[in-house]
Amino acid sequence: MTIQVTAAYQELAGREPVLARLIEEYGEVDPFGWSDERMEASNFAAMVLHIVGQQISTKVAFVLFDRVLAAAGGKVVPESLLALTPDQLRECGLSRAKASYLLDLAQRQADGRIDLENMTGLDDAEAITALTAVRGIGLWSAQMFLLAQLHRTDILPAGDVGIRRAVEKAWGLAELPGIKEVEALAVPWAPYRSYAAALLWRSLSPSAEAQPALA
């Protein structure tokens, strides 16, 4: 583990006894320690994968992404997607909506309305605003992009069902907490909420890597 990871978890342990217990049980989970070759190709390709993966399993998302990759000639870039028709994308197994989302993303990247490869100068709020302006990219997908691609340290997707289930389990709640409840709980964890998110995901699957579902 890096000094940064250890320092972040030391801060969290000092602020929240429940997180301290989880750290003792599951260790210091690096929120940026997981990836996939599909996500490493480019930020654009990674966002395509996030959109493809909405509301389906990660395994199925990889299958569909690989079909899109093949249809796009082996490279998922704006130009190769814009060369495809909505029907060709649907033949890859995508819904009509997801096909339209990918084409909207590709068009915005191509004409400069968004630049997924150069977002380091934007703060978290600015990056989320830019991302959610794209059709089909909601808050959850934008937050996951900031976590997985931009490696932002203070992102906790409170709307993620896995996060909410982990909070319910760790805090011994009688029912699944609401988004606002999780957001309020996590306020004192700033600016290390990405580390708390990774730890909470790991607490649900301790034998797995700290990788949340794509959707």
mmCIF file of C-alpha atoms in Angstrom:
data_model
loop_
_atom_site.group_PDB
_atom_site.id
_atom_site.type_symbol
_atom_site.label_atom_id
_atom_site.label_comp_id
_atom_site.label_asym_id
_atom_site.label_seq_id
_atom_site.Cartn_x
_atom_site.Cartn_y
_atom_site.Cartn_z
ATOM 1 C CA MET A 1 0.000 0.000 0.000
ATOM 2 C CA THR A 2 1.140 3.535 -0.714
ATOM 3 C CA ILE A 3 1.639 6.168 1.959
ATOM 4 C CA GLN A 4 -1.395 8.025 0.572
ATOM 5 C CA VAL A 5 -3.674 5.010 0.991
ATOM 6 C CA THR A 6 -2.477 4.360 4.531
ATOM 7 C CA ALA A 7 -2.811 8.025 5.495
ATOM 8 C CA ALA A 8 -6.355 8.169 4.107
ATOM 9 C CA TYR A 9 -7.452 5.131 6.099
ATOM 10 C CA GLN A 10 -5.786 6.421 9.260
ATOM 11 C CA GLU A 11 -7.862 9.587 8.929
ATOM 12 C CA LEU A 12 -11.058 7.621 8.326
ATOM 13 C CA ALA A 13 -10.405 5.307 11.264
ATOM 14 C CA GLY A 14 -9.953 8.293 13.533
ATOM 15 C CA ARG A 15 -13.216 9.849 12.425
ATOM 16 C CA GLU A 16 -15.564 6.859 12.288
ATOM 17 C CA PRO A 17 -15.401 3.815 14.617
ATOM 18 C CA VAL A 18 -17.393 1.652 12.189
ATOM 19 C CA LEU A 19 -14.914 2.341 9.399
ATOM 20 C CA ALA A 20 -12.082 1.637 11.838
ATOM 21 C CA ARG A 21 -13.587 -1.802 12.458
ATOM 22 C CA LEU A 22 -13.976 -2.446 8.725
ATOM 23 C CA ILE A 23 -10.379 -1.421 8.080
ATOM 24 C CA GLU A 24 -9.247 -3.857 10.771
ATOM 25 C CA GLU A 25 -11.319 -6.606 9.187
ATOM 26 C CA TYR A 26 -10.779 -6.015 5.464
ATOM 27 C CA GLY A 27 -7.567 -4.020 5.301
ATOM 28 C CA GLU A 28 -6.640 -0.863 3.412
ATOM 29 C CA VAL A 29 -8.383 -1.173 0.055
ATOM 30 C CA ASP A 30 -6.900 0.875 -2.781
ATOM 31 C CA PRO A 31 -9.853 2.496 -4.584
ATOM 32 C CA PHE A 32 -7.739 2.874 -7.721
ATOM 33 C CA GLY A 33 -6.162 -0.557 -7.674
ATOM 34 C CA TRP A 34 -8.602 -2.281 -10.021
ATOM 35 C CA SER A 35 -9.013 -1.859 -13.743
ATOM 36 C CA ASP A 36 -9.593 -3.690 -16.998
ATOM 37 C CA GLU A 37 -7.837 -3.452 -20.335
ATOM 38 C CA ARG A 38 -11.042 -2.109 -21.872
ATOM 39 C CA MET A 39 -10.951 0.831 -19.467
ATOM 40 C CA GLU A 40 -7.250 1.433 -19.978
ATOM 41 C CA ALA A 41 -7.528 2.032 -23.729
ATOM 42 C CA SER A 42 -8.833 5.587 -23.243
ATOM 43 C CA ASN A 43 -11.215 7.568 -21.079
ATOM 44 C CA PHE A 44 -13.646 7.585 -23.983
ATOM 45 C CA ALA A 45 -13.622 3.787 -24.241
ATOM 46 C CA ALA A 46 -14.073 3.550 -20.465
ATOM 47 C CA MET A 47 -17.172 5.751 -20.581
ATOM 48 C CA VAL A 48 -18.548 3.660 -23.422
ATOM 49 C CA LEU A 49 -18.118 0.621 -21.186
ATOM 50 C CA HIS A 50 -19.890 2.347 -18.291
ATOM 51 C CA ILE A 51 -22.854 3.200 -20.530
ATOM 52 C CA VAL A 52 -22.984 -0.294 -22.007
ATOM 53 C CA GLY A 53 -22.901 -1.711 -18.467
ATOM 54 C CA GLN A 54 -25.859 0.230 -17.109
ATOM 55 C CA GLN A 55 -28.387 -2.088 -15.406
ATOM 56 C CA ILE A 56 -26.660 -5.313 -16.486
ATOM 57 C CA SER A 57 -23.960 -7.487 -14.948
ATOM 58 C CA THR A 58 -20.290 -6.701 -15.458
ATOM 59 C CA LYS A 59 -19.818 -10.016 -17.263
ATOM 60 C CA VAL A 60 -22.541 -9.238 -19.795
ATOM 61 C CA ALA A 61 -21.260 -5.668 -20.170
ATOM 62 C CA PHE A 62 -17.842 -6.966 -21.209
ATOM 63 C CA VAL A 63 -19.446 -9.255 -23.808
ATOM 64 C CA LEU A 64 -21.475 -6.414 -25.315
ATOM 65 C CA PHE A 65 -18.546 -4.000 -25.240
ATOM 66 C CA ASP A 66 -16.395 -6.525 -27.101
ATOM 67 C CA ARG A 67 -19.095 -6.783 -29.767
ATOM 68 C CA VAL A 68 -19.114 -2.999 -30.130
ATOM 69 C CA LEU A 69 -15.305 -3.075 -30.293
ATOM 70 C CA ALA A 70 -15.439 -5.606 -33.130
ATOM 71 C CA ALA A 71 -18.116 -3.657 -34.996
ATOM 72 C CA ALA A 72 -16.010 -0.503 -34.626
ATOM 73 C CA GLY A 73 -13.040 -2.149 -36.289
ATOM 74 C CA GLY A 74 -11.093 -2.978 -33.152
ATOM 75 C CA LYS A 75 -10.870 0.516 -31.711
ATOM 76 C CA VAL A 76 -13.557 2.332 -29.726
ATOM 77 C CA VAL A 77 -13.035 5.969 -30.658
ATOM 78 C CA PRO A 78 -15.591 8.657 -31.576
ATOM 79 C CA GLU A 79 -14.966 8.323 -35.295
ATOM 80 C CA SER A 80 -15.424 4.558 -35.354
ATOM 81 C CA LEU A 81 -18.661 4.743 -33.375
ATOM 82 C CA LEU A 82 -20.065 7.546 -35.522
ATOM 83 C CA ALA A 83 -19.445 5.350 -38.558
ATOM 84 C CA LEU A 84 -21.962 2.865 -37.134
ATOM 85 C CA THR A 85 -25.721 3.177 -37.410
ATOM 86 C CA PRO A 86 -28.070 2.778 -34.456
ATOM 87 C CA ASP A 87 -29.199 -0.535 -35.942
ATOM 88 C CA GLN A 88 -25.620 -1.804 -36.124
ATOM 89 C CA LEU A 89 -25.133 -0.944 -32.463
ATOM 90 C CA ARG A 90 -28.386 -2.684 -31.612
ATOM 91 C CA GLU A 91 -27.089 -5.778 -33.426
ATOM 92 C CA CYS A 92 -24.312 -5.800 -30.810
ATOM 93 C CA GLY A 93 -27.007 -6.368 -28.180
ATOM 94 C CA LEU A 94 -27.542 -2.787 -27.079
ATOM 95 C CA SER A 95 -30.947 -1.289 -26.424
ATOM 96 C CA ARG A 96 -32.185 1.513 -28.643
ATOM 97 C CA ALA A 97 -31.548 3.942 -25.775
ATOM 98 C CA LYS A 98 -27.956 2.811 -25.175
ATOM 99 C CA ALA A 99 -27.194 3.003 -28.890
ATOM 100 C CA SER A 100 -28.394 6.616 -28.903
ATOM 101 C CA TYR A 101 -26.366 7.367 -25.756
ATOM 102 C CA LEU A 102 -23.150 6.086 -27.336
ATOM 103 C CA LEU A 103 -23.687 8.090 -30.499
ATOM 104 C CA ASP A 104 -24.427 11.237 -28.497
ATOM 105 C CA LEU A 105 -21.246 10.721 -26.469
ATOM 106 C CA ALA A 106 -19.200 10.128 -29.624
ATOM 107 C CA GLN A 107 -20.598 13.236 -31.319
ATOM 108 C CA ARG A 108 -19.901 15.431 -28.297
ATOM 109 C CA GLN A 109 -16.342 14.101 -28.008
ATOM 110 C CA ALA A 110 -15.785 14.577 -31.745
ATOM 111 C CA ASP A 111 -17.033 18.163 -31.878
ATOM 112 C CA GLY A 112 -15.363 19.238 -28.648
ATOM 113 C CA ARG A 113 -18.395 19.769 -26.445
ATOM 114 C CA ILE A 114 -16.732 17.366 -24.019
ATOM 115 C CA ASP A 115 -13.133 16.187 -23.779
ATOM 116 C CA LEU A 116 -12.962 13.000 -21.757
ATOM 117 C CA GLU A 117 -9.217 12.692 -22.237
ATOM 118 C CA ASN A 118 -8.423 16.074 -20.694
ATOM 119 C CA MET A 119 -10.545 16.624 -17.594
ATOM 120 C CA THR A 120 -7.794 16.964 -15.012
ATOM 121 C CA GLY A 121 -8.264 20.726 -14.884
ATOM 122 C CA LEU A 122 -11.895 20.375 -13.794
ATOM 123 C CA ASP A 123 -12.835 19.982 -10.160
ATOM 124 C CA ASP A 124 -15.221 17.198 -9.166
ATOM 125 C CA ALA A 125 -18.368 19.277 -9.507
ATOM 126 C CA GLU A 126 -17.331 20.685 -12.890
ATOM 127 C CA ALA A 127 -16.441 17.246 -14.213
ATOM 128 C CA ILE A 128 -19.773 15.795 -13.078
ATOM 129 C CA THR A 129 -21.664 18.687 -14.688
ATOM 130 C CA ALA A 130 -19.842 18.123 -17.989
ATOM 131 C CA LEU A 131 -20.449 14.387 -17.925
ATOM 132 C CA THR A 132 -24.124 14.500 -16.971
ATOM 133 C CA ALA A 133 -24.801 16.861 -19.887
ATOM 134 C CA VAL A 134 -24.331 13.809 -22.119
ATOM 135 C CA ARG A 135 -27.489 11.852 -22.795
ATOM 136 C CA GLY A 136 -27.500 8.635 -20.785
ATOM 137 C CA ILE A 137 -24.825 9.645 -18.273
ATOM 138 C CA GLY A 138 -26.404 10.109 -14.864
ATOM 139 C CA LEU A 139 -24.827 10.998 -11.567
ATOM 140 C CA TRP A 140 -23.829 7.397 -10.785
ATOM 141 C CA SER A 141 -22.028 6.884 -14.104
ATOM 142 C CA ALA A 142 -20.283 10.241 -13.753
ATOM 143 C CA GLN A 143 -19.135 9.422 -10.229
ATOM 144 C CA MET A 144 -17.823 6.024 -11.314
ATOM 145 C CA PHE A 145 -15.872 7.719 -14.125
ATOM 146 C CA LEU A 146 -14.297 10.122 -11.636
ATOM 147 C CA LEU A 147 -13.341 7.178 -9.438
ATOM 148 C CA ALA A 148 -12.121 4.705 -12.028
ATOM 149 C CA GLN A 149 -10.605 7.005 -14.639
ATOM 150 C CA LEU A 150 -9.711 10.292 -12.956
ATOM 151 C CA HIS A 151 -8.769 8.723 -9.609
ATOM 152 C CA ARG A 152 -10.507 11.417 -7.596
ATOM 153 C CA THR A 153 -10.136 10.843 -3.860
ATOM 154 C CA ASP A 154 -13.424 12.212 -2.534
ATOM 155 C CA ILE A 155 -16.173 10.399 -4.443
ATOM 156 C CA LEU A 156 -18.786 8.278 -2.696
ATOM 157 C CA PRO A 157 -21.658 7.163 -4.968
ATOM 158 C CA ALA A 158 -24.396 7.275 -2.337
ATOM 159 C CA GLY A 159 -26.955 6.050 -4.862
ATOM 160 C CA ASP A 160 -25.058 2.826 -5.475
ATOM 161 C CA VAL A 161 -27.046 -0.091 -4.090
ATOM 162 C CA GLY A 162 -23.856 -1.872 -3.019
ATOM 163 C CA ILE A 163 -22.745 1.135 -0.970
ATOM 164 C CA ARG A 164 -26.165 1.383 0.648
ATOM 165 C CA ARG A 165 -26.239 -2.348 1.444
ATOM 166 C CA ALA A 166 -22.768 -2.147 2.956
ATOM 167 C CA VAL A 167 -23.835 0.762 5.167
ATOM 168 C CA GLU A 168 -26.947 -1.128 6.226
ATOM 169 C CA LYS A 169 -24.846 -4.152 7.163
ATOM 170 C CA ALA A 170 -21.943 -2.321 8.845
ATOM 171 C CA TRP A 171 -24.094 0.049 10.887
ATOM 172 C CA GLY A 172 -26.675 -2.630 11.735
ATOM 173 C CA LEU A 173 -29.588 -0.674 10.289
ATOM 174 C CA ALA A 174 -33.098 -2.079 10.192
ATOM 175 C CA GLU A 175 -33.513 -1.284 6.496
ATOM 176 C CA LEU A 176 -31.636 -0.084 3.460
ATOM 177 C CA PRO A 177 -30.658 3.565 4.020
ATOM 178 C CA GLY A 178 -31.720 6.242 1.579
ATOM 179 C CA ILE A 179 -29.321 8.205 -0.574
ATOM 180 C CA LYS A 180 -29.608 11.341 1.542
ATOM 181 C CA GLU A 181 -28.948 9.301 4.680
ATOM 182 C CA VAL A 182 -25.748 7.859 3.217
ATOM 183 C CA GLU A 183 -24.637 11.270 1.977
ATOM 184 C CA ALA A 184 -25.139 12.772 5.428
ATOM 185 C CA LEU A 185 -23.295 9.896 7.084
ATOM 186 C CA ALA A 186 -20.340 10.356 4.752
ATOM 187 C CA VAL A 187 -19.889 14.119 5.174
ATOM 188 C CA PRO A 188 -17.220 13.734 7.913
ATOM 189 C CA TRP A 189 -15.249 11.358 5.693
ATOM 190 C CA ALA A 190 -14.223 14.080 3.244
ATOM 191 C CA PRO A 191 -11.795 14.361 1.512
ATOM 192 C CA TYR A 192 -11.299 10.570 1.564
ATOM 193 C CA ARG A 193 -14.721 9.291 0.561
ATOM 194 C CA SER A 194 -13.347 7.300 -2.374
ATOM 195 C CA TYR A 195 -11.401 5.175 0.108
ATOM 196 C CA ALA A 196 -14.499 4.688 2.242
ATOM 197 C CA ALA A 197 -16.431 3.614 -0.871
ATOM 198 C CA ALA A 198 -13.777 1.032 -1.783
ATOM 199 C CA LEU A 199 -13.819 -0.325 1.769
ATOM 200 C CA LEU A 200 -17.610 -0.578 1.811
ATOM 201 C CA TRP A 201 -17.661 -2.442 -1.510
ATOM 202 C CA ARG A 202 -14.991 -4.825 -0.239
ATOM 203 C CA SER A 203 -17.013 -5.533 2.905
ATOM 204 C CA LEU A 204 -19.716 -7.055 0.701
ATOM 205 C CA SER A 205 -17.272 -9.301 -1.193
ATOM 206 C CA PRO A 206 -14.201 -9.747 1.003
ATOM 207 C CA SER A 207 -12.717 -12.446 -1.202
ATOM 208 C CA ALA A 208 -12.994 -10.328 -4.352
ATOM 209 C CA GLU A 209 -11.021 -7.367 -5.592
ATOM 210 C CA ALA A 210 -12.341 -3.943 -4.695
ATOM 211 C CA GLN A 211 -14.268 -3.632 -7.937
ATOM 212 C CA PRO A 212 -17.878 -2.436 -7.896
ATOM 213 C CA ALA A 213 -20.349 -3.446 -10.563
ATOM 214 C CA LEU A 214 -20.410 -1.274 -13.653
ATOM 215 C CA ALA A 215 -24.058 -0.467 -13.039
#
